[in-house]
N, CA and C atoms as an extended XYZ file, in Angstrom:
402
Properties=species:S:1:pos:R:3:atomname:S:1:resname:S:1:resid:I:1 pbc="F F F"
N       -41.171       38.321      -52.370 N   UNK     1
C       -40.060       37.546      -51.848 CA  UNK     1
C       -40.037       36.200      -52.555 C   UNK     1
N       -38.874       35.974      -52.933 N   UNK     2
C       -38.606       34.288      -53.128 CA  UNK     2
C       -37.732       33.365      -52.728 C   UNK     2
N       -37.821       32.302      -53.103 N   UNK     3
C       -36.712       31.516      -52.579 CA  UNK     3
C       -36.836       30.542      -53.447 C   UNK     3
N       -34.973       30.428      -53.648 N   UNK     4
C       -34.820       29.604      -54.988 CA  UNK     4
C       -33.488       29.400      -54.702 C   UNK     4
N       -33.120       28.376      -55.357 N   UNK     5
C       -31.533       28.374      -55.329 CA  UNK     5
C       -30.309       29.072      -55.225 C   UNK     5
N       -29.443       28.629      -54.994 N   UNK     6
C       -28.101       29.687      -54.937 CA  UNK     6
C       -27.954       30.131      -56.977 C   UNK     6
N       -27.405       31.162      -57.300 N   UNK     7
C       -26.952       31.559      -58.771 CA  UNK     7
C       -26.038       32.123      -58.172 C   UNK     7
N       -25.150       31.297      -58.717 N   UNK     8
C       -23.344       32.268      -58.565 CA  UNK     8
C       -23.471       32.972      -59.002 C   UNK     8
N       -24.033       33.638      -60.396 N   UNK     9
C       -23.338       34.920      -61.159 CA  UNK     9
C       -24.252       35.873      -60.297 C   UNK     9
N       -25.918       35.797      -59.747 N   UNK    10
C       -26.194       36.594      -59.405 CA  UNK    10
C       -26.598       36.940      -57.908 C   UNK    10
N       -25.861       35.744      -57.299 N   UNK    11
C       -25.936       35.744      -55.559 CA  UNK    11
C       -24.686       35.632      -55.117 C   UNK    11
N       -23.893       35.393      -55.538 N   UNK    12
C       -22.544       35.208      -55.093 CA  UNK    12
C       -22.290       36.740      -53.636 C   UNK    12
N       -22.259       37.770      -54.084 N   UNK    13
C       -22.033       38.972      -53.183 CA  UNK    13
C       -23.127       39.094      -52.262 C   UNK    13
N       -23.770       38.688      -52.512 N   UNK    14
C       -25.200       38.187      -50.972 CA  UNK    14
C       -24.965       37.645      -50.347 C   UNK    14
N       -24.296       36.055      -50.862 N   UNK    15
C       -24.147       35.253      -50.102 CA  UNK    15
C       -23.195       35.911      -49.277 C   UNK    15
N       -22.103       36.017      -49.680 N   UNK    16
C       -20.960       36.247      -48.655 CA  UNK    16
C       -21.272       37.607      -47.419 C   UNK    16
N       -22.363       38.229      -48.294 N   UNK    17
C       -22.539       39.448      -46.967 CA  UNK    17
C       -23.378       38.887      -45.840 C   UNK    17
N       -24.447       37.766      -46.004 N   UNK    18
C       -25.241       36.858      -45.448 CA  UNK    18
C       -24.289       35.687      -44.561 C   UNK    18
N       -23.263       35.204      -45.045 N   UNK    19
C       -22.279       34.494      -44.452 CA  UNK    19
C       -21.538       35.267      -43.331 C   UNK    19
N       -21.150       36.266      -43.949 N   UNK    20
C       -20.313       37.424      -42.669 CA  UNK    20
C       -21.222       37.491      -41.523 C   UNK    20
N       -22.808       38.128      -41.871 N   UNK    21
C       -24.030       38.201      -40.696 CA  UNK    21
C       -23.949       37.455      -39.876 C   UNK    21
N       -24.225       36.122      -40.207 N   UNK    22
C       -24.321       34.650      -39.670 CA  UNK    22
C       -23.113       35.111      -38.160 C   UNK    22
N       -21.914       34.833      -39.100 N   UNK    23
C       -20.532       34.296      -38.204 CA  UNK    23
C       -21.119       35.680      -37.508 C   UNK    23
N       -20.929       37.275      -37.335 N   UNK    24
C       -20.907       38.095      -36.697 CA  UNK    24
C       -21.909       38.079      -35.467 C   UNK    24
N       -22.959       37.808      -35.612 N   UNK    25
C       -23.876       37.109      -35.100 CA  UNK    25
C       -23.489       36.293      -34.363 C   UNK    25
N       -23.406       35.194      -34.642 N   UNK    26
C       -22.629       33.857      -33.740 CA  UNK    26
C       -21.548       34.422      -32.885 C   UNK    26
N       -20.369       35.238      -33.155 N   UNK    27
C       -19.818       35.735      -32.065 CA  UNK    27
C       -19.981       36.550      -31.243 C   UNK    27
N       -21.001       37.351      -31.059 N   UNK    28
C       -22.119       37.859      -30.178 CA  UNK    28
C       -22.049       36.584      -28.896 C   UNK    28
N       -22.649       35.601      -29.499 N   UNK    29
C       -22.940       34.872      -28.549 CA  UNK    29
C       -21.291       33.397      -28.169 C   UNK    29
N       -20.438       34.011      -28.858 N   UNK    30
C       -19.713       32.926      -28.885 CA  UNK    30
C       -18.120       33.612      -28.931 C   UNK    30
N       -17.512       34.730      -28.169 N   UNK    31
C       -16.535       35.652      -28.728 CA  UNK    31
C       -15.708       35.323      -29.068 C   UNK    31
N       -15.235       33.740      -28.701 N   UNK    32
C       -13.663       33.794      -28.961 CA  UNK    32
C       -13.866       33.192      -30.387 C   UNK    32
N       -15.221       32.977      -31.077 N   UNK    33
C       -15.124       33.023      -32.940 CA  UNK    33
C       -14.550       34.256      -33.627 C   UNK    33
N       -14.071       33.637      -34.687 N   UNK    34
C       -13.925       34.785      -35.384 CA  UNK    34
C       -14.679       35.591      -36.303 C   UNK    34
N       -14.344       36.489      -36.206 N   UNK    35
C       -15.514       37.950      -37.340 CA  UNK    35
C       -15.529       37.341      -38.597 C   UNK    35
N       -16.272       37.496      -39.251 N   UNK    36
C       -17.193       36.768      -40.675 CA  UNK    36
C       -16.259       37.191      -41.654 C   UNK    36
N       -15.829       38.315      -41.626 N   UNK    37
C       -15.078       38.758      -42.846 CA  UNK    37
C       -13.527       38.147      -42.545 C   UNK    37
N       -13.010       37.644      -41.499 N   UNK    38
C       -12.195       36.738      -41.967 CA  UNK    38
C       -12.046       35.681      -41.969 C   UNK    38
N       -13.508       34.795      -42.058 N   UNK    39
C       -13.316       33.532      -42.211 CA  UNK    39
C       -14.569       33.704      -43.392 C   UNK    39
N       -14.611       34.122      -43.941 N   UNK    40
C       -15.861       34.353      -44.770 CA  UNK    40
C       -15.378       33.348      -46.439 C   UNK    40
N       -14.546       33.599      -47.387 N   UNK    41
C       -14.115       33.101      -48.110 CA  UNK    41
C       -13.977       31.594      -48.135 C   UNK    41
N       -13.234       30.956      -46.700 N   UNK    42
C       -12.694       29.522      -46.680 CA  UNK    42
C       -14.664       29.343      -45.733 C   UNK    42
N       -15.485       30.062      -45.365 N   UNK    43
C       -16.114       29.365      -44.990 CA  UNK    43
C       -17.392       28.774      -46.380 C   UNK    43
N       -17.222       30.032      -47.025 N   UNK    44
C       -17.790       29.845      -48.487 CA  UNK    44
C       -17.539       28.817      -49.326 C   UNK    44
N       -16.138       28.159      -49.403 N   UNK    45
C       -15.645       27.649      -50.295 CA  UNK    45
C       -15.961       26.138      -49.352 C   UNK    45
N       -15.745       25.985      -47.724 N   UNK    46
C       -16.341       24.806      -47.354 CA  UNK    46
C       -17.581       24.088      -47.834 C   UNK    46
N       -18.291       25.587      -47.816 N   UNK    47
C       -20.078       24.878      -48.291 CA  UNK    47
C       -20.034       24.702      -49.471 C   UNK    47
N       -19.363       25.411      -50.726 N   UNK    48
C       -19.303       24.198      -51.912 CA  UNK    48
C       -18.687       22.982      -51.895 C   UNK    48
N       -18.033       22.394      -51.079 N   UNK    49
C       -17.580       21.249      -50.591 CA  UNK    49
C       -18.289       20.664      -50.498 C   UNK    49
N       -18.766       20.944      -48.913 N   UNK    50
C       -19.826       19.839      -48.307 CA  UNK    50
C       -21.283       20.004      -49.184 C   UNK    50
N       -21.579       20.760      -50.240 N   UNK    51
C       -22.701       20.711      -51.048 CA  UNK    51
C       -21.638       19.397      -51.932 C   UNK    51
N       -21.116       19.343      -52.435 N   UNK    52
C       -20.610       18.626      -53.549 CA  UNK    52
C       -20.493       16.940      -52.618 C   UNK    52
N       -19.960       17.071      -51.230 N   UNK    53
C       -19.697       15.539      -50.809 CA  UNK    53
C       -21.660       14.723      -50.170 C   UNK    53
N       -22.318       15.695      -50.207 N   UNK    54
C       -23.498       15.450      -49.515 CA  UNK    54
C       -24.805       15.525      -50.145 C   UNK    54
N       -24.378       15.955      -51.290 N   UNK    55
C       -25.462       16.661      -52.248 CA  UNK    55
C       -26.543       17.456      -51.445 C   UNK    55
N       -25.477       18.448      -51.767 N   UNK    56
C       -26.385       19.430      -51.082 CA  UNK    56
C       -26.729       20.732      -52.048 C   UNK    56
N       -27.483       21.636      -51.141 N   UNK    57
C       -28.247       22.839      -52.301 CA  UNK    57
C       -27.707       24.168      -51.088 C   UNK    57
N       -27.671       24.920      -51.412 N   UNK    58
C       -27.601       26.758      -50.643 CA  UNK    58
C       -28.809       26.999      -51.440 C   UNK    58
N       -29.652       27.435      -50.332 N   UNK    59
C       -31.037       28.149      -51.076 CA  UNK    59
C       -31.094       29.765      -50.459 C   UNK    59
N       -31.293       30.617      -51.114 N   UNK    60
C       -31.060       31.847      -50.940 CA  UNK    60
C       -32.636       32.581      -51.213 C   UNK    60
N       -33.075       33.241      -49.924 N   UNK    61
C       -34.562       34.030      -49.971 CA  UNK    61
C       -34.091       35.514      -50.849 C   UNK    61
N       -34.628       36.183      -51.656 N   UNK    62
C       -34.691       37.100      -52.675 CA  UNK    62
C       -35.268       38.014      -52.414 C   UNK    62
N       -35.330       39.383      -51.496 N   UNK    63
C       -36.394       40.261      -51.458 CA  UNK    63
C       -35.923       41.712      -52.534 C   UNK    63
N       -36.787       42.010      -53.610 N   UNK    64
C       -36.080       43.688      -54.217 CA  UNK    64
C       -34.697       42.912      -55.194 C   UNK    64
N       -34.830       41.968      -55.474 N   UNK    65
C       -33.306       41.287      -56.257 CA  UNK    65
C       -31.998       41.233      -54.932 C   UNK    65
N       -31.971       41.372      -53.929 N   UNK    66
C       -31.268       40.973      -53.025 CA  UNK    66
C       -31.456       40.221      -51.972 C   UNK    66
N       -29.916       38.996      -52.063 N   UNK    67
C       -30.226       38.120      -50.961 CA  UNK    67
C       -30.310       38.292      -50.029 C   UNK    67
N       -31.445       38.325      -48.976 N   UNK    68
C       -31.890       38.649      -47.659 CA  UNK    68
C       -31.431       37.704      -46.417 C   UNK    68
N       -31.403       36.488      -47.307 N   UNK    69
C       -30.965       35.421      -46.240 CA  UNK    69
C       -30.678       33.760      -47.056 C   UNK    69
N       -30.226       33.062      -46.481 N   UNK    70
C       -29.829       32.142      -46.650 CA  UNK    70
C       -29.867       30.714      -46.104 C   UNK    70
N       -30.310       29.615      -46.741 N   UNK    71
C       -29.984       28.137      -45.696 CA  UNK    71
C       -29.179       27.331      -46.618 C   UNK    71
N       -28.646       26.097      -45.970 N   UNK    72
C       -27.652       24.905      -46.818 CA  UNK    72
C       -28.242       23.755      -46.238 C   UNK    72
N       -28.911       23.093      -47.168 N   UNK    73
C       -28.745       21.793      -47.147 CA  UNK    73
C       -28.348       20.595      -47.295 C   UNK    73
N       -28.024       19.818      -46.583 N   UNK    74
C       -26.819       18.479      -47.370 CA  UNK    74
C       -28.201       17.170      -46.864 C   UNK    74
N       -28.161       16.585      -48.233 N   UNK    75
C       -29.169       15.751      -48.547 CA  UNK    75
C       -28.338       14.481      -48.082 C   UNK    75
N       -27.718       13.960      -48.321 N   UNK    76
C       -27.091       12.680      -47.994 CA  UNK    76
C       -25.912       12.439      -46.887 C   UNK    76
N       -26.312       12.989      -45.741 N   UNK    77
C       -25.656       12.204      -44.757 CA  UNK    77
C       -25.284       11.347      -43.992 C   UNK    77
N       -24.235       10.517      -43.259 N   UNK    78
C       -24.498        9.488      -42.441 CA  UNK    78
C       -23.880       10.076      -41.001 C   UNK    78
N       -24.398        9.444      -40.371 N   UNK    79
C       -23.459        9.810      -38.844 CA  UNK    79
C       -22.588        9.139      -38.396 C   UNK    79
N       -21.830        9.176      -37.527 N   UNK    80
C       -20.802        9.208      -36.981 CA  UNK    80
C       -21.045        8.227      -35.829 C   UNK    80
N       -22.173        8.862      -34.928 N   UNK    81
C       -22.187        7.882      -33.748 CA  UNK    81
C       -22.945        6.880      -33.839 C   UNK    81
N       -22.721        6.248      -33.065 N   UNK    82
C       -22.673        4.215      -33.255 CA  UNK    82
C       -24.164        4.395      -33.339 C   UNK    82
N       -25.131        4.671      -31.930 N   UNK    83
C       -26.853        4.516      -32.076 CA  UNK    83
C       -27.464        5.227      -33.426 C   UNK    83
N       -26.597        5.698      -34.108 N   UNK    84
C       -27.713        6.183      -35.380 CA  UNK    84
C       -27.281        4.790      -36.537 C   UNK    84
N       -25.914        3.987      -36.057 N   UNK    85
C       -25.765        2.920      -37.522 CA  UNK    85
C       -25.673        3.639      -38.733 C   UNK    85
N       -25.924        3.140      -39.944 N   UNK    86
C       -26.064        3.645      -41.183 CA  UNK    86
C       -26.799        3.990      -41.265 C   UNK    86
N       -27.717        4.932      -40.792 N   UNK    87
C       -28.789        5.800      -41.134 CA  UNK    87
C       -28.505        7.042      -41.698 C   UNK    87
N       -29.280        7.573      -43.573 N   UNK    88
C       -29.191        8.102      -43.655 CA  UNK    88
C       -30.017        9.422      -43.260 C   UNK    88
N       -28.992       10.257      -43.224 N   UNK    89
C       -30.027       11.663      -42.836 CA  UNK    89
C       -29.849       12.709      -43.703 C   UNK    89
N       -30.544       14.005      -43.586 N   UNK    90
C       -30.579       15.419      -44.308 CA  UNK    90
C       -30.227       16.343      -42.829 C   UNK    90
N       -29.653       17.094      -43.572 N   UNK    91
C       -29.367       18.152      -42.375 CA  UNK    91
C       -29.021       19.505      -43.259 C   UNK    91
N       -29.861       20.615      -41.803 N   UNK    92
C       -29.844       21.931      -42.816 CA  UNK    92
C       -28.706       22.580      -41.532 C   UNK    92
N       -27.460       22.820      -42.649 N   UNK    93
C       -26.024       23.408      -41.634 CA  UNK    93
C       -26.392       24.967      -41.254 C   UNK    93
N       -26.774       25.982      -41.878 N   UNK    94
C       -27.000       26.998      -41.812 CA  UNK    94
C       -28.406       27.576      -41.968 C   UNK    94
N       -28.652       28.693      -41.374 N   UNK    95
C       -30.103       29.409      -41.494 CA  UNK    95
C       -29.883       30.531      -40.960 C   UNK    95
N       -29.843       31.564      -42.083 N   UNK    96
C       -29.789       32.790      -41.862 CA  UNK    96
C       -30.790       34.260      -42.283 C   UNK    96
N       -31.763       34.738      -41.717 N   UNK    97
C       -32.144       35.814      -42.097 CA  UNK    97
C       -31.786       37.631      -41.787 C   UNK    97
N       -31.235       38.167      -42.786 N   UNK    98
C       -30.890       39.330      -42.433 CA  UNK    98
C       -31.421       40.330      -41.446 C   UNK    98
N       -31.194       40.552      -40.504 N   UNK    99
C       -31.789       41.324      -39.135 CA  UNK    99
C       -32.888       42.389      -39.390 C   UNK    99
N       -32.684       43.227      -40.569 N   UNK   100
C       -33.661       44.100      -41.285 CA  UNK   100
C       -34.718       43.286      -41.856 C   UNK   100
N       -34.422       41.839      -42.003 N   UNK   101
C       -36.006       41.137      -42.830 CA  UNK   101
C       -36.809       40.083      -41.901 C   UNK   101
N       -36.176       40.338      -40.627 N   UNK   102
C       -36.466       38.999      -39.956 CA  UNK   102
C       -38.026       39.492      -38.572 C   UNK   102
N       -39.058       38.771      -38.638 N   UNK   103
C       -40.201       38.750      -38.269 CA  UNK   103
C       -41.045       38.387      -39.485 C   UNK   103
N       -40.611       38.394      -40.551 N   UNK   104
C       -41.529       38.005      -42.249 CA  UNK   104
C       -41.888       36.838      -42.178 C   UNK   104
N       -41.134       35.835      -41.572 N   UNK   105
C       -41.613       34.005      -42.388 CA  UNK   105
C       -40.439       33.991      -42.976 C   UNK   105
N       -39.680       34.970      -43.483 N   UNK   106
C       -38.819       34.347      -44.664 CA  UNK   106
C       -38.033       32.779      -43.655 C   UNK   106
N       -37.584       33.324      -43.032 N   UNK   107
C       -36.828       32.105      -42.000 CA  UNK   107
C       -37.959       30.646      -42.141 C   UNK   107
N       -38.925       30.929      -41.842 N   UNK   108
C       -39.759       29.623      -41.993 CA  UNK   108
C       -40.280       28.958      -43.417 C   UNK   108
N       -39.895       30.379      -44.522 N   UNK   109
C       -39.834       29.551      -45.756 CA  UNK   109
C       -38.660       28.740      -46.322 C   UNK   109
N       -37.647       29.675      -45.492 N   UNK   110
C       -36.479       28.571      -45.893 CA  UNK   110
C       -36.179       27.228      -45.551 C   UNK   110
N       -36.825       27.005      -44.128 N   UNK   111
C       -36.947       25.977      -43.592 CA  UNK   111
C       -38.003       25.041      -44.099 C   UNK   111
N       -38.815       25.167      -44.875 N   UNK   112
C       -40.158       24.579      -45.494 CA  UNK   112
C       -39.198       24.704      -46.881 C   UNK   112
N       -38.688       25.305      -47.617 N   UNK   113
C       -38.501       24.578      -48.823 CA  UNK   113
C       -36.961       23.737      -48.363 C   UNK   113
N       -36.238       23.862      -47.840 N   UNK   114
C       -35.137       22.947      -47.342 CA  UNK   114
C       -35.746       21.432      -47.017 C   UNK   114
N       -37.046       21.715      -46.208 N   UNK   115
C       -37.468       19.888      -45.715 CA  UNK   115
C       -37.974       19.657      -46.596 C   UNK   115
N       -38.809       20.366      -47.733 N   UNK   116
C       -39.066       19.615      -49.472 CA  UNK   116
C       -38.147       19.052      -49.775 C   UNK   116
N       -37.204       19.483      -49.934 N   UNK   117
C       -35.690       19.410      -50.777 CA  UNK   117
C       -35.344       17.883      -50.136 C   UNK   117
N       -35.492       18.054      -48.749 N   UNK   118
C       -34.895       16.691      -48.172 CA  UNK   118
C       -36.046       15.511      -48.569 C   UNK   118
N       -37.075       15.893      -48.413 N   UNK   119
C       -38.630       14.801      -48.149 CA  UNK   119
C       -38.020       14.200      -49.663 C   UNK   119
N       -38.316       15.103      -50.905 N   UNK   120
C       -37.994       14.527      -52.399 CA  UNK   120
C       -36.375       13.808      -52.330 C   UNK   120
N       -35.822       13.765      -51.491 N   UNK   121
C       -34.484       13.199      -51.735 CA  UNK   121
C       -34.976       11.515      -51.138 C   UNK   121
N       -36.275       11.375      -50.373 N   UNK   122
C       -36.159        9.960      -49.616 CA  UNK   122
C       -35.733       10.772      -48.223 C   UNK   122
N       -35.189       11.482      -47.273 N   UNK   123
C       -34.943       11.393      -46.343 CA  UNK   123
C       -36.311       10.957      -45.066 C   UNK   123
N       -35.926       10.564      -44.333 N   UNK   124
C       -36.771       10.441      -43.219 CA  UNK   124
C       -36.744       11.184      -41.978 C   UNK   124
N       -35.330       11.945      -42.051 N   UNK   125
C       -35.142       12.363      -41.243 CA  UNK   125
C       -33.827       13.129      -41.708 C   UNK   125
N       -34.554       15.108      -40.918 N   UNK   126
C       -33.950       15.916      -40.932 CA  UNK   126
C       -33.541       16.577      -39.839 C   UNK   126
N       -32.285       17.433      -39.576 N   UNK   127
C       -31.546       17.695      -38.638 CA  UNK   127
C       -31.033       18.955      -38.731 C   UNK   127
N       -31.418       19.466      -37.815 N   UNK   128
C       -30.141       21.266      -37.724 CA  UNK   128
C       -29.376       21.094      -37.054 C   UNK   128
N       -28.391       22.240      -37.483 N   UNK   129
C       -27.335       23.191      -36.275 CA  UNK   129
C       -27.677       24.169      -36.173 C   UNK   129
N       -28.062       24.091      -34.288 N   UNK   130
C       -27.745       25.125      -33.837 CA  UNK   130
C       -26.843       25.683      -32.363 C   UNK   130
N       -26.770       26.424      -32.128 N   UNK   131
C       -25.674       26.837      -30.889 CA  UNK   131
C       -26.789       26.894      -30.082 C   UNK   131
N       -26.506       26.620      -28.658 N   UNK   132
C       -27.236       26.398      -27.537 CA  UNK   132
C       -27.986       28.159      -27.008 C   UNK   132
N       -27.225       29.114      -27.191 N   UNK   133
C       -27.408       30.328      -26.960 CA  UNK   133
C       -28.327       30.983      -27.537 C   UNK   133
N       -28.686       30.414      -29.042 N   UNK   134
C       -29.522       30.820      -30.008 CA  UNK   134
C       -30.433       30.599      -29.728 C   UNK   134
């Protein structure tokens, strides 16, 4: 198993089957979301966004040459509400391991190379999303 960056030419169709999981998943616990495959594209094209406004990375776990799972990190954030001030933060938006790979660690390696990613950026402080149900 590895974990290494996103490669468009050769993760691109992972990602998005890993993105669909996620959302399908989430509406399990959340119904009135919508199914992955139709928000899958504009939700794809958000996270090259917010990778580009936040400097952020999609790191993708590798098992057999296929992406098994997925996290996003955005290295340079600020918040919004007043008690945090200008403090910057890191925050990992997504964390996903495919249901067939999950009891491995992979989930906890993604999360261990994501807080590298942030620690080498200077952050002091890192942050998830997650849904209360999860």
């Amino acid at each position: 198993m590895q974990i290494r960056e996103f490669n468009p030419d050769a993760d691109s169709e992972g990602l998005r089957h890993c993105v669909e999981a996620l959302q399908d998943y989430e509406r399990k616990l959340i119904p009135a979301m919508p199914a992955g495959a139709e928000i899958c594209a504009p939700y794809v094209a958000e996270m090259f966004f917010q990778c580009e406004k936040y400097d952020g990375k999609i790191l993708v776990a590798i098992e057999n040459e296929l992406v098994i799972g997925y996290a996003t990190i955005y290295r340079k954030m600020t918040s919004d509400d007043i008690e945090d001030g200008d403090q910057e933060y890191a925050y990992i938006g997504d964390l996903l391991v495919l249901e067939k790979y999950r009891g491995h660690g992979y989930g906890r390696q993604l999360m261990q190379r994501a807080e590298s990613i942030a620690r080498a950026t200077g952050a002091s402080v890192l942050r998830i999303g997650v849904l209360t149900d999860n």
